[in-house]
PDB file of C-alpha atoms and ligand atoms in Angstrom:
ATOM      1  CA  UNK A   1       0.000   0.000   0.000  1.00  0.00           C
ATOM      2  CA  UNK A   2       2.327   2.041   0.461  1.00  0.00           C
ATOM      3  CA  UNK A   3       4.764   3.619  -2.679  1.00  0.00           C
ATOM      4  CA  UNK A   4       8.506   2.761  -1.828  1.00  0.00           C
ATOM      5  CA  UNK A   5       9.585   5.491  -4.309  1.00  0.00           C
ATOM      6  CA  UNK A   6       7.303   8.344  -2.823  1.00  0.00           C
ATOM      7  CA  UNK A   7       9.577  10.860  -1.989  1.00  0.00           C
ATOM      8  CA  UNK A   8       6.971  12.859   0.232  1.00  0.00           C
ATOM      9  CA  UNK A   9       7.401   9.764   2.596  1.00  0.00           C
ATOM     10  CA  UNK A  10      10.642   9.726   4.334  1.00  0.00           C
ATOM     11  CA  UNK A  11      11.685   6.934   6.622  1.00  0.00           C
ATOM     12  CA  UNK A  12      15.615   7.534   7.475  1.00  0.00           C
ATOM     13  CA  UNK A  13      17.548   4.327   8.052  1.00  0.00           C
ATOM     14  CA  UNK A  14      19.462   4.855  11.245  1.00  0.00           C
ATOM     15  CA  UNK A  15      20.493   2.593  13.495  1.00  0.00           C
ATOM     16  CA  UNK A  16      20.104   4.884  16.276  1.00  0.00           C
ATOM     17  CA  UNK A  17      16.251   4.499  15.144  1.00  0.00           C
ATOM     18  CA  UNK A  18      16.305   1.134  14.710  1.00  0.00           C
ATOM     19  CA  UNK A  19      18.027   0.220  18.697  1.00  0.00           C
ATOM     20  CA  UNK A  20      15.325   3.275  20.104  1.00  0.00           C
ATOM     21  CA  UNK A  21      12.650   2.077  18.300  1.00  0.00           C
ATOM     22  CA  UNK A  22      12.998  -1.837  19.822  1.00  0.00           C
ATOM     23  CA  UNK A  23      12.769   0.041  22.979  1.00  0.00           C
ATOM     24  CA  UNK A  24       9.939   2.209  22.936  1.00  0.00           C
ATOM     25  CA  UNK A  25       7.875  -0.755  21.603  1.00  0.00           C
ATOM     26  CA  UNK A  26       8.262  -3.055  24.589  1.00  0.00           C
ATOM     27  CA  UNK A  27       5.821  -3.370  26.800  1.00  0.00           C
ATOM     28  CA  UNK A  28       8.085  -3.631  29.639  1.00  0.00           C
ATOM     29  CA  UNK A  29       9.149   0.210  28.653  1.00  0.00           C
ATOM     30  CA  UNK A  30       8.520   2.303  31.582  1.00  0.00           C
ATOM     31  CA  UNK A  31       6.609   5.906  31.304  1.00  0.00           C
ATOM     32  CA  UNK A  32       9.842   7.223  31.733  1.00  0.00           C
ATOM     33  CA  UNK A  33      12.047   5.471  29.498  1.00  0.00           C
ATOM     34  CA  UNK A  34       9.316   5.659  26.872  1.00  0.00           C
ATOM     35  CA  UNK A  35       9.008   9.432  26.937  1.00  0.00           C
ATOM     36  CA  UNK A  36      13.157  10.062  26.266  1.00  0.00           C
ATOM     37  CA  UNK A  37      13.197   7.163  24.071  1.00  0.00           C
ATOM     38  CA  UNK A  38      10.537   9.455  21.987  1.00  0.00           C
ATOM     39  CA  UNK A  39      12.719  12.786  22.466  1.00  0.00           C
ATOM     40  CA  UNK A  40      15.790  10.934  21.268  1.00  0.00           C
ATOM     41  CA  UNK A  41      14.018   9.742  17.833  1.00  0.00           C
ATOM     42  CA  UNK A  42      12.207  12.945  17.479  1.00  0.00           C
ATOM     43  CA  UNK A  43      15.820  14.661  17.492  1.00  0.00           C
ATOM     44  CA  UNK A  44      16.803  12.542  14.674  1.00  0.00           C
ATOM     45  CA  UNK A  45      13.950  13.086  13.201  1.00  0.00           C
ATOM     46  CA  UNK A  46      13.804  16.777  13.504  1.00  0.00           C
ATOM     47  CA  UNK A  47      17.377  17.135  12.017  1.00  0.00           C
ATOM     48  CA  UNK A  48      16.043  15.446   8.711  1.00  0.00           C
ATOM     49  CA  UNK A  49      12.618  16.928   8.262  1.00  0.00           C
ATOM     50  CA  UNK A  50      14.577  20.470   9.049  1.00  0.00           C
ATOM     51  CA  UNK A  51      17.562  19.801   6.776  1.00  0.00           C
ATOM     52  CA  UNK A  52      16.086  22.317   3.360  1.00  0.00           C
ATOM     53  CA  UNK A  53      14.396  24.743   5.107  1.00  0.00           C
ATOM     54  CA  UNK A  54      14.875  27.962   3.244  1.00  0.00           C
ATOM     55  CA  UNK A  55      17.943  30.276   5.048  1.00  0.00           C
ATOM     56  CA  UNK A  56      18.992  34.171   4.650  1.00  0.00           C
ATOM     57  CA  UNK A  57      21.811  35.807   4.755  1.00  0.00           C
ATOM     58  CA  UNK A  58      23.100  36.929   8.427  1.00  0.00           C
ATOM     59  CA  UNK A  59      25.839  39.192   8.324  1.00  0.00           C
ATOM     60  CA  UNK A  60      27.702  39.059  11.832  1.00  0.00           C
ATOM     61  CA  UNK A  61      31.158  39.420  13.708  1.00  0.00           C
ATOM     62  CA  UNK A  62      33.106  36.908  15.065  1.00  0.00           C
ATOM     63  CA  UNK A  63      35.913  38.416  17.975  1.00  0.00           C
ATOM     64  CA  UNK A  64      38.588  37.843  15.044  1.00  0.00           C
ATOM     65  CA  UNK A  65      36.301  39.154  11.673  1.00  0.00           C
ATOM     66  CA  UNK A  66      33.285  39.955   9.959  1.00  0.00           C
ATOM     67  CA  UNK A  67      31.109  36.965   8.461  1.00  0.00           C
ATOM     68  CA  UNK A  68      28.197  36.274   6.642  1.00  0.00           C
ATOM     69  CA  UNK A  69      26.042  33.521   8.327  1.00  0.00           C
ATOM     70  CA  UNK A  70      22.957  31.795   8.201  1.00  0.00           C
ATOM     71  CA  UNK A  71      19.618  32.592   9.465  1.00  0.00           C
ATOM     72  CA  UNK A  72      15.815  29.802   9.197  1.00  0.00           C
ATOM     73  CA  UNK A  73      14.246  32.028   6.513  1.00  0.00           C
ATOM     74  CA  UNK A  74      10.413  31.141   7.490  1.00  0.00           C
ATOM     75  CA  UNK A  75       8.358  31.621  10.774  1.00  0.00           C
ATOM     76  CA  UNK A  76       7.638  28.137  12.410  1.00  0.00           C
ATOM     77  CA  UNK A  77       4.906  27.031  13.894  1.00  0.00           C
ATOM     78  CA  UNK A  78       5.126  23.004  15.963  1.00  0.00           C
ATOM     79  CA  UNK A  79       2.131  21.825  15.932  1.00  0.00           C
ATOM     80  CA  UNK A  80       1.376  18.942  18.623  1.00  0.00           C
ATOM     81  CA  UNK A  81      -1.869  16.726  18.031  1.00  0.00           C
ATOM     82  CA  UNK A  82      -3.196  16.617  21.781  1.00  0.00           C
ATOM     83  CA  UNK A  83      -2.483  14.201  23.548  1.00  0.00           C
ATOM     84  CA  UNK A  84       0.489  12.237  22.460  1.00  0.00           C
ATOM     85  CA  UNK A  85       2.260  15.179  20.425  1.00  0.00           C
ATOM     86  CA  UNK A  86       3.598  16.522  23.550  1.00  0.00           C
ATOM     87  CA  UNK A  87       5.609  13.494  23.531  1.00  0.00           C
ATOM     88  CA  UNK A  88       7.484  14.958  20.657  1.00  0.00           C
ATOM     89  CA  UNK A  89       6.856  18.884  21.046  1.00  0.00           C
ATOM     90  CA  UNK A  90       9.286  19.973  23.494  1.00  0.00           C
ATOM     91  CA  UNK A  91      12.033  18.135  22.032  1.00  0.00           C
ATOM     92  CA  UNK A  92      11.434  20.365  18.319  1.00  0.00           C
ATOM     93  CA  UNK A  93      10.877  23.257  20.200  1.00  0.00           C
ATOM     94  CA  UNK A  94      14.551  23.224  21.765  1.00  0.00           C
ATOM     95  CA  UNK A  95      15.896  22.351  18.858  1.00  0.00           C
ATOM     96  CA  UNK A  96      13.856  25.563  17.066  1.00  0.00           C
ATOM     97  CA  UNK A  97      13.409  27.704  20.315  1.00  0.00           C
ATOM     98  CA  UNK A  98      12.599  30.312  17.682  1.00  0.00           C
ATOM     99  CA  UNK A  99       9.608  28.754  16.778  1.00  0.00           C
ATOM    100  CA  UNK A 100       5.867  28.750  18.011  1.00  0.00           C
ATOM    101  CA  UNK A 101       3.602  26.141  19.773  1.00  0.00           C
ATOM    102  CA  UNK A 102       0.466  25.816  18.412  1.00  0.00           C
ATOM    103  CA  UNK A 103      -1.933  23.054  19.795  1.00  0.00           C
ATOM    104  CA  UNK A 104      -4.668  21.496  18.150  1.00  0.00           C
ATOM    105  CA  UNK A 105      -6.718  18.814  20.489  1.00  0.00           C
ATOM    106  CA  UNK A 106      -7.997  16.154  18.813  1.00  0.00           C
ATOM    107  CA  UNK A 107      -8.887  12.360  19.990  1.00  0.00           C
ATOM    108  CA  UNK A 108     -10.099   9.186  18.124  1.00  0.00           C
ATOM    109  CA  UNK A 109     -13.703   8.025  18.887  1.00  0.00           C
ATOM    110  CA  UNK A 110     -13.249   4.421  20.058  1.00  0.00           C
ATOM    111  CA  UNK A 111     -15.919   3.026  18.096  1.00  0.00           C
ATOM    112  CA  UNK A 112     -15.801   5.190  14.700  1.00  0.00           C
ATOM    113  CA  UNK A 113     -12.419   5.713  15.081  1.00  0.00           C
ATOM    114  CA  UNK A 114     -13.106   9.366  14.123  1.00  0.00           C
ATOM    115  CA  UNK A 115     -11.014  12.164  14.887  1.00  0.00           C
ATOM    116  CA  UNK A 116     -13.214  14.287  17.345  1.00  0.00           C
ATOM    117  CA  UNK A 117     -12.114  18.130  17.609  1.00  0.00           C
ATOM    118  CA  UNK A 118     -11.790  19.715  21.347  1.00  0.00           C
ATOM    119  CA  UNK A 119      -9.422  22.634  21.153  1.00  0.00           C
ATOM    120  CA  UNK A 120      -7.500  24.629  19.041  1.00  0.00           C
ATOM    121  CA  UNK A 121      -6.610  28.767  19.562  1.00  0.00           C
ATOM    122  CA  UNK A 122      -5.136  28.938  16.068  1.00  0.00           C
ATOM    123  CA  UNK A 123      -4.303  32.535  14.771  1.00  0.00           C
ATOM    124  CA  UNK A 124      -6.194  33.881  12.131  1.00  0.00           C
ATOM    125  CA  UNK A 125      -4.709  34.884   9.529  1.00  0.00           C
ATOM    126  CA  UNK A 126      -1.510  32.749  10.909  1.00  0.00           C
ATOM    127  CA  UNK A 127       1.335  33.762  12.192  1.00  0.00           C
ATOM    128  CA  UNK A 128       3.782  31.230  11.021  1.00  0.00           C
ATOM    129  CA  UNK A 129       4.764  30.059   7.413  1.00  0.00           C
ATOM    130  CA  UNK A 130       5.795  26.672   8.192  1.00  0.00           C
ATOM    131  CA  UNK A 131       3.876  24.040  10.492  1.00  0.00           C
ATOM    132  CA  UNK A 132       5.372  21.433  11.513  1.00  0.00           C
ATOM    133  CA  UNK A 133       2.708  18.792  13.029  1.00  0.00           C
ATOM    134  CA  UNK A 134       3.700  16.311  15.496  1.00  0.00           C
ATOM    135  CA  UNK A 135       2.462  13.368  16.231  1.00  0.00           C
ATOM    136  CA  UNK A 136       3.877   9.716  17.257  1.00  0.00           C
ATOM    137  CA  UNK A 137       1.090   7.780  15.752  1.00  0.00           C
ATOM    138  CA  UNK A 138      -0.451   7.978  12.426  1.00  0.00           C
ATOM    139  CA  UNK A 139      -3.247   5.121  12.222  1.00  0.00           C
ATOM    140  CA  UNK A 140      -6.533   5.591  10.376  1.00  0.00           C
ATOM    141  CA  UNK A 141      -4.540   9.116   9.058  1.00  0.00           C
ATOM    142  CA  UNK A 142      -7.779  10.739  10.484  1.00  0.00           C
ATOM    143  CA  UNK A 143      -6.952  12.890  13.316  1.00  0.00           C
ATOM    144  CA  UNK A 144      -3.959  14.073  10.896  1.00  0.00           C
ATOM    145  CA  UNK A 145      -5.659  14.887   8.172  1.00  0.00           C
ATOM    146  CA  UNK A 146      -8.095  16.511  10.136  1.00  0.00           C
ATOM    147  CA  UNK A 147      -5.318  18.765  11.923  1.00  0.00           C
ATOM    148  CA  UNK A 148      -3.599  19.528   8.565  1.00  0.00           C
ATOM    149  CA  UNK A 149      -7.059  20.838   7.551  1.00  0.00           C
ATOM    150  CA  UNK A 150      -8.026  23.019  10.051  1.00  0.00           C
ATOM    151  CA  UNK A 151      -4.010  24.398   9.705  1.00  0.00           C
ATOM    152  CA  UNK A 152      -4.562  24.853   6.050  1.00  0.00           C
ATOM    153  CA  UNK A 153      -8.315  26.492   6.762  1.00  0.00           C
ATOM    154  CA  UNK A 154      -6.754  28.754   8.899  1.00  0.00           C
ATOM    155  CA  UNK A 155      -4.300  29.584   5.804  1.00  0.00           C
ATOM    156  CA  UNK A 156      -1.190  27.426   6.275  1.00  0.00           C
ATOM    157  CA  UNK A 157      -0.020  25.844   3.021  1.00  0.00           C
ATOM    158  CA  UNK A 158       3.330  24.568   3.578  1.00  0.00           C
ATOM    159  CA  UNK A 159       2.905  21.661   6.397  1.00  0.00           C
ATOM    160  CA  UNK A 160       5.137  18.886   7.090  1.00  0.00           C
ATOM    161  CA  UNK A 161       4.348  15.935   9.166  1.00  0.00           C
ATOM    162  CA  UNK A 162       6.465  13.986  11.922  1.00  0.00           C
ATOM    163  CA  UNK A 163       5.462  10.887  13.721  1.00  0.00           C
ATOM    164  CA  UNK A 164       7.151   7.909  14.956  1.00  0.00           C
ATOM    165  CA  UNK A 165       5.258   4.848  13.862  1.00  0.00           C
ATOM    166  CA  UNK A 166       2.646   4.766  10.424  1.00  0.00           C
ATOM    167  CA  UNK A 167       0.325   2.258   9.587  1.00  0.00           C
ATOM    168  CA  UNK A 168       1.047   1.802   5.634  1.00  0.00           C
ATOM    169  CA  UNK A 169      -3.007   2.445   5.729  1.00  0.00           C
ATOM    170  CA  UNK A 170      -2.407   5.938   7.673  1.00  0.00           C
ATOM    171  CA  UNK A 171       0.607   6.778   5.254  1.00  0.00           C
ATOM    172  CA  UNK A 172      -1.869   6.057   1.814  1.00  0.00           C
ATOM    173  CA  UNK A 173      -4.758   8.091   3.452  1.00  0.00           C
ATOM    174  CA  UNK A 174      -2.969  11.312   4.411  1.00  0.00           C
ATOM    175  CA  UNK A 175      -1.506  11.059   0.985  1.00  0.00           C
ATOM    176  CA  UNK A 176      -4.581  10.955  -0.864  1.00  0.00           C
ATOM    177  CA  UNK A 177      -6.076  13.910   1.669  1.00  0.00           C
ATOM    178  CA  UNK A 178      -3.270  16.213   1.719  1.00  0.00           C
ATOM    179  CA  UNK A 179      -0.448  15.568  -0.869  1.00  0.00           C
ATOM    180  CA  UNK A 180       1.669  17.923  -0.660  1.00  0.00           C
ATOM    181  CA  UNK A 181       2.359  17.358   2.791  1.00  0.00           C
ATOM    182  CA  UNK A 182       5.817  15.957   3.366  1.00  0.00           C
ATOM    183  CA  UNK A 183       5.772  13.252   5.951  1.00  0.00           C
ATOM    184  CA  UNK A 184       9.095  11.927   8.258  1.00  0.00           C
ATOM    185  CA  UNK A 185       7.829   8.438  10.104  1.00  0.00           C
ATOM    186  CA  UNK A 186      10.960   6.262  12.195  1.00  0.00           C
ATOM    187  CA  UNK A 187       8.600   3.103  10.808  1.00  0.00           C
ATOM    188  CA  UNK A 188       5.993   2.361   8.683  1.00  0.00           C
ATOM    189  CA  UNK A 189       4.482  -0.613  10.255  1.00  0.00           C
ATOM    190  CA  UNK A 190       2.903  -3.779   9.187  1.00  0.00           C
ATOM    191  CA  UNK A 191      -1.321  -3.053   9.763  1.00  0.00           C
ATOM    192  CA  UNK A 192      -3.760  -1.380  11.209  1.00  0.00           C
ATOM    193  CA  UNK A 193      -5.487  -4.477  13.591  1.00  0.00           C
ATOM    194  CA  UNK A 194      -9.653  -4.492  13.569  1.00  0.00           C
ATOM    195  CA  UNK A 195      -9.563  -1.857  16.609  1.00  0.00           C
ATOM    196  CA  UNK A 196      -7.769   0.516  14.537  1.00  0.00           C
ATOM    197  CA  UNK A 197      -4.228  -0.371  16.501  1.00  0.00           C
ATOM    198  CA  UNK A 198      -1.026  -0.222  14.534  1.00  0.00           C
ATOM    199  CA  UNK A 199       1.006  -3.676  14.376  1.00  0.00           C
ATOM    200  CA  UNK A 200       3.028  -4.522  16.154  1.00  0.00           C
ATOM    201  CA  UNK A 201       3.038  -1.067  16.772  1.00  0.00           C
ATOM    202  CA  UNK A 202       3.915   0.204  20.456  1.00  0.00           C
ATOM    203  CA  UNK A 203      -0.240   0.280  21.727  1.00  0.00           C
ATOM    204  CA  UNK A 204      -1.579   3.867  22.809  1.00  0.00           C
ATOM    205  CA  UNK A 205       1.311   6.234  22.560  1.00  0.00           C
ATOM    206  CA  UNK A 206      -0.816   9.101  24.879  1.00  0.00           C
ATOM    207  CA  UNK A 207      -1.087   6.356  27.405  1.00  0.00           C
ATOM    208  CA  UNK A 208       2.357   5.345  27.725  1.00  0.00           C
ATOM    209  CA  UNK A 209       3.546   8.739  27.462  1.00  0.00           C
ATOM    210  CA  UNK A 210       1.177  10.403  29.940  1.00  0.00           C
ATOM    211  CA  UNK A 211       1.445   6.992  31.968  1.00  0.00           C
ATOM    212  CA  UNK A 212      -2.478   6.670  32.438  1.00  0.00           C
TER     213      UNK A 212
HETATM  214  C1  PRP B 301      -3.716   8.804  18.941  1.00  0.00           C
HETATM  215  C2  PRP B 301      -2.498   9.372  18.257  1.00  0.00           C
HETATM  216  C3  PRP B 301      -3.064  10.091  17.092  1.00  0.00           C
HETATM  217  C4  PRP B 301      -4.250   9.234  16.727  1.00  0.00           C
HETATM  218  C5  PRP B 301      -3.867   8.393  15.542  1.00  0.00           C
HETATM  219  O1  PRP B 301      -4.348   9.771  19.676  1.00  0.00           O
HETATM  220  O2  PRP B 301      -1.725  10.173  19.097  1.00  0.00           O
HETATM  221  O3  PRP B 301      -3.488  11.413  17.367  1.00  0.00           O
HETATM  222  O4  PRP B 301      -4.497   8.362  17.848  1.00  0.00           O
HETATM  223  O5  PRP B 301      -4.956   7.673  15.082  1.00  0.00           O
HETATM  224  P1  PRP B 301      -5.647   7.959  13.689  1.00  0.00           P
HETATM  225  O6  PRP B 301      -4.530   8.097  12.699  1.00  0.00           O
HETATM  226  O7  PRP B 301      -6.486   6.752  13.474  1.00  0.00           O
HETATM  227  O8  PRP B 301      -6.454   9.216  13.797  1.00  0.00           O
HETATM  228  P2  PRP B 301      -5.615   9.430  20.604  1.00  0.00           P
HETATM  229  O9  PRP B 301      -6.875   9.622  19.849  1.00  0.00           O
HETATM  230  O10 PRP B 301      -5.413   8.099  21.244  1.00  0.00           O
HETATM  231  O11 PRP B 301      -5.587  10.587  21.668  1.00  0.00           O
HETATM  232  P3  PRP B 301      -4.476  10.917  22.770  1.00  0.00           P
HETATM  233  O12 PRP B 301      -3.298  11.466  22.049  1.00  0.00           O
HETATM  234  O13 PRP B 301      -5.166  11.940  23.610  1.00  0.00           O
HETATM  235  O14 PRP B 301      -4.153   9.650  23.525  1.00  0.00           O
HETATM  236  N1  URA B 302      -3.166   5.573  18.472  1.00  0.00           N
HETATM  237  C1  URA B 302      -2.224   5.019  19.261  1.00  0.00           C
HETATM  238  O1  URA B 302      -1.826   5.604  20.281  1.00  0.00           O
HETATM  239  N2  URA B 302      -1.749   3.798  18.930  1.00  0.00           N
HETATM  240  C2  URA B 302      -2.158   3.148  17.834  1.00  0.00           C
HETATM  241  O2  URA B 302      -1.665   2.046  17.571  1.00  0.00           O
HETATM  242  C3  URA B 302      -3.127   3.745  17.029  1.00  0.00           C
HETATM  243  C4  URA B 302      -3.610   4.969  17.362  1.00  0.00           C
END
């Protein structure tokens, strides 16, 4: 289901990934464990989904000279999906300090497996150029594409996506909704199971990062 040569879909081979992964999958991962073992991949992951972005000129002074430097051309906006985004936020905020944190709250109705919307205080017309959404999961696509639409409702148009673990079924939906959307995953896994659960997947990513 899911394109191998799609270059919108970016799943770096690392082998920091792959030992960090095996670990935030077991179930015998504690809350705390779990929650660096997510900041560590979303570092990794950060770096690559942050590696074109657009630069200016930045003329400056070293003790010794003058030099012309670099400067992250757009205005960035993280995006976490509530809940389990937070589980990724803070790590690409310190690594962009000099971006903005805007929340959208969405959950998945057990039984539809719908996104529902609670919250979002997003500015319009926006204040950023860039979003970047975060989110470890990406399982029916729903609560995704639903973010990415409100973000592009509220006039966003260049969005990139960052999660931790796909289901190839999640991957081919938010590709048909939103295309131009760039997405960064550590794995694309093997299904979604009849509950809507990725497999093998890591089970509910806001649980084991909130520890509830
Ligand atoms: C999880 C996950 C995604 C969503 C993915 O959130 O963090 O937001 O499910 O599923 P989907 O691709 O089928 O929409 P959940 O609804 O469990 O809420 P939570 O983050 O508050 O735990
Ligand atoms: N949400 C999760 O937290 N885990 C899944 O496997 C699917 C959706």
């Amino acid at each position: 289901m899911v394109n191998e040569s799609d270059s919108m879909v970016v799943v770096p081979e690392h082998a920091l990934i792959a030992h960090k992964l095996t670990r935030l999958r077991d179930r015998e991962t504690s809350s705390v464990l779990f929650r660096n073992l997510a900041r560590e991949i979303t570092q990794i992951l950060m770096s690559e989904a942050t590696r074109d972005l657009s630069t200016t000129k930045d003329e400056r002074e070293t003790p010794l000279t003058s030099f012309s430097g670099e400067s992250i051309a757009p205005r960035i906006g993280i995006v976490p999906i509530l809940r389990a985004g937070l589980g990724m936020s803070d790590t690409a905020h310190e690594m962009l300090p000099m971006a903005r944190v805007l929340h959208v709250g969405l959950f998945r109705d057990e039984e539809t497996l719908e996104p529902v919307y609670y919250y979002d205080k997003l500015p319009t017309p926006p204040n950023v150029d860039l979003a970047l959404v975060v989110d470890p999961m990406l399982a029916t696509g729903g609560s995704a594409i639903a973010a990415i639409s409100r973000l592009k409702e509220t006039g966003i148009s260049d969005i990139r996506f960052i999660g931790l673990i796909a289901a190839p079924e999640g991957i081919a939906a938010l590709r048909a909704a939103h295309g131009d959307v760039k997405i960064w995953m550590a794995a694309i896994d093997e299904r979604l199971n009849e509950q809507g659960y990725i497999v093998p997947g890591l089970g509910d990513a806001g649980d084991r990062i909130m520890d509830t």
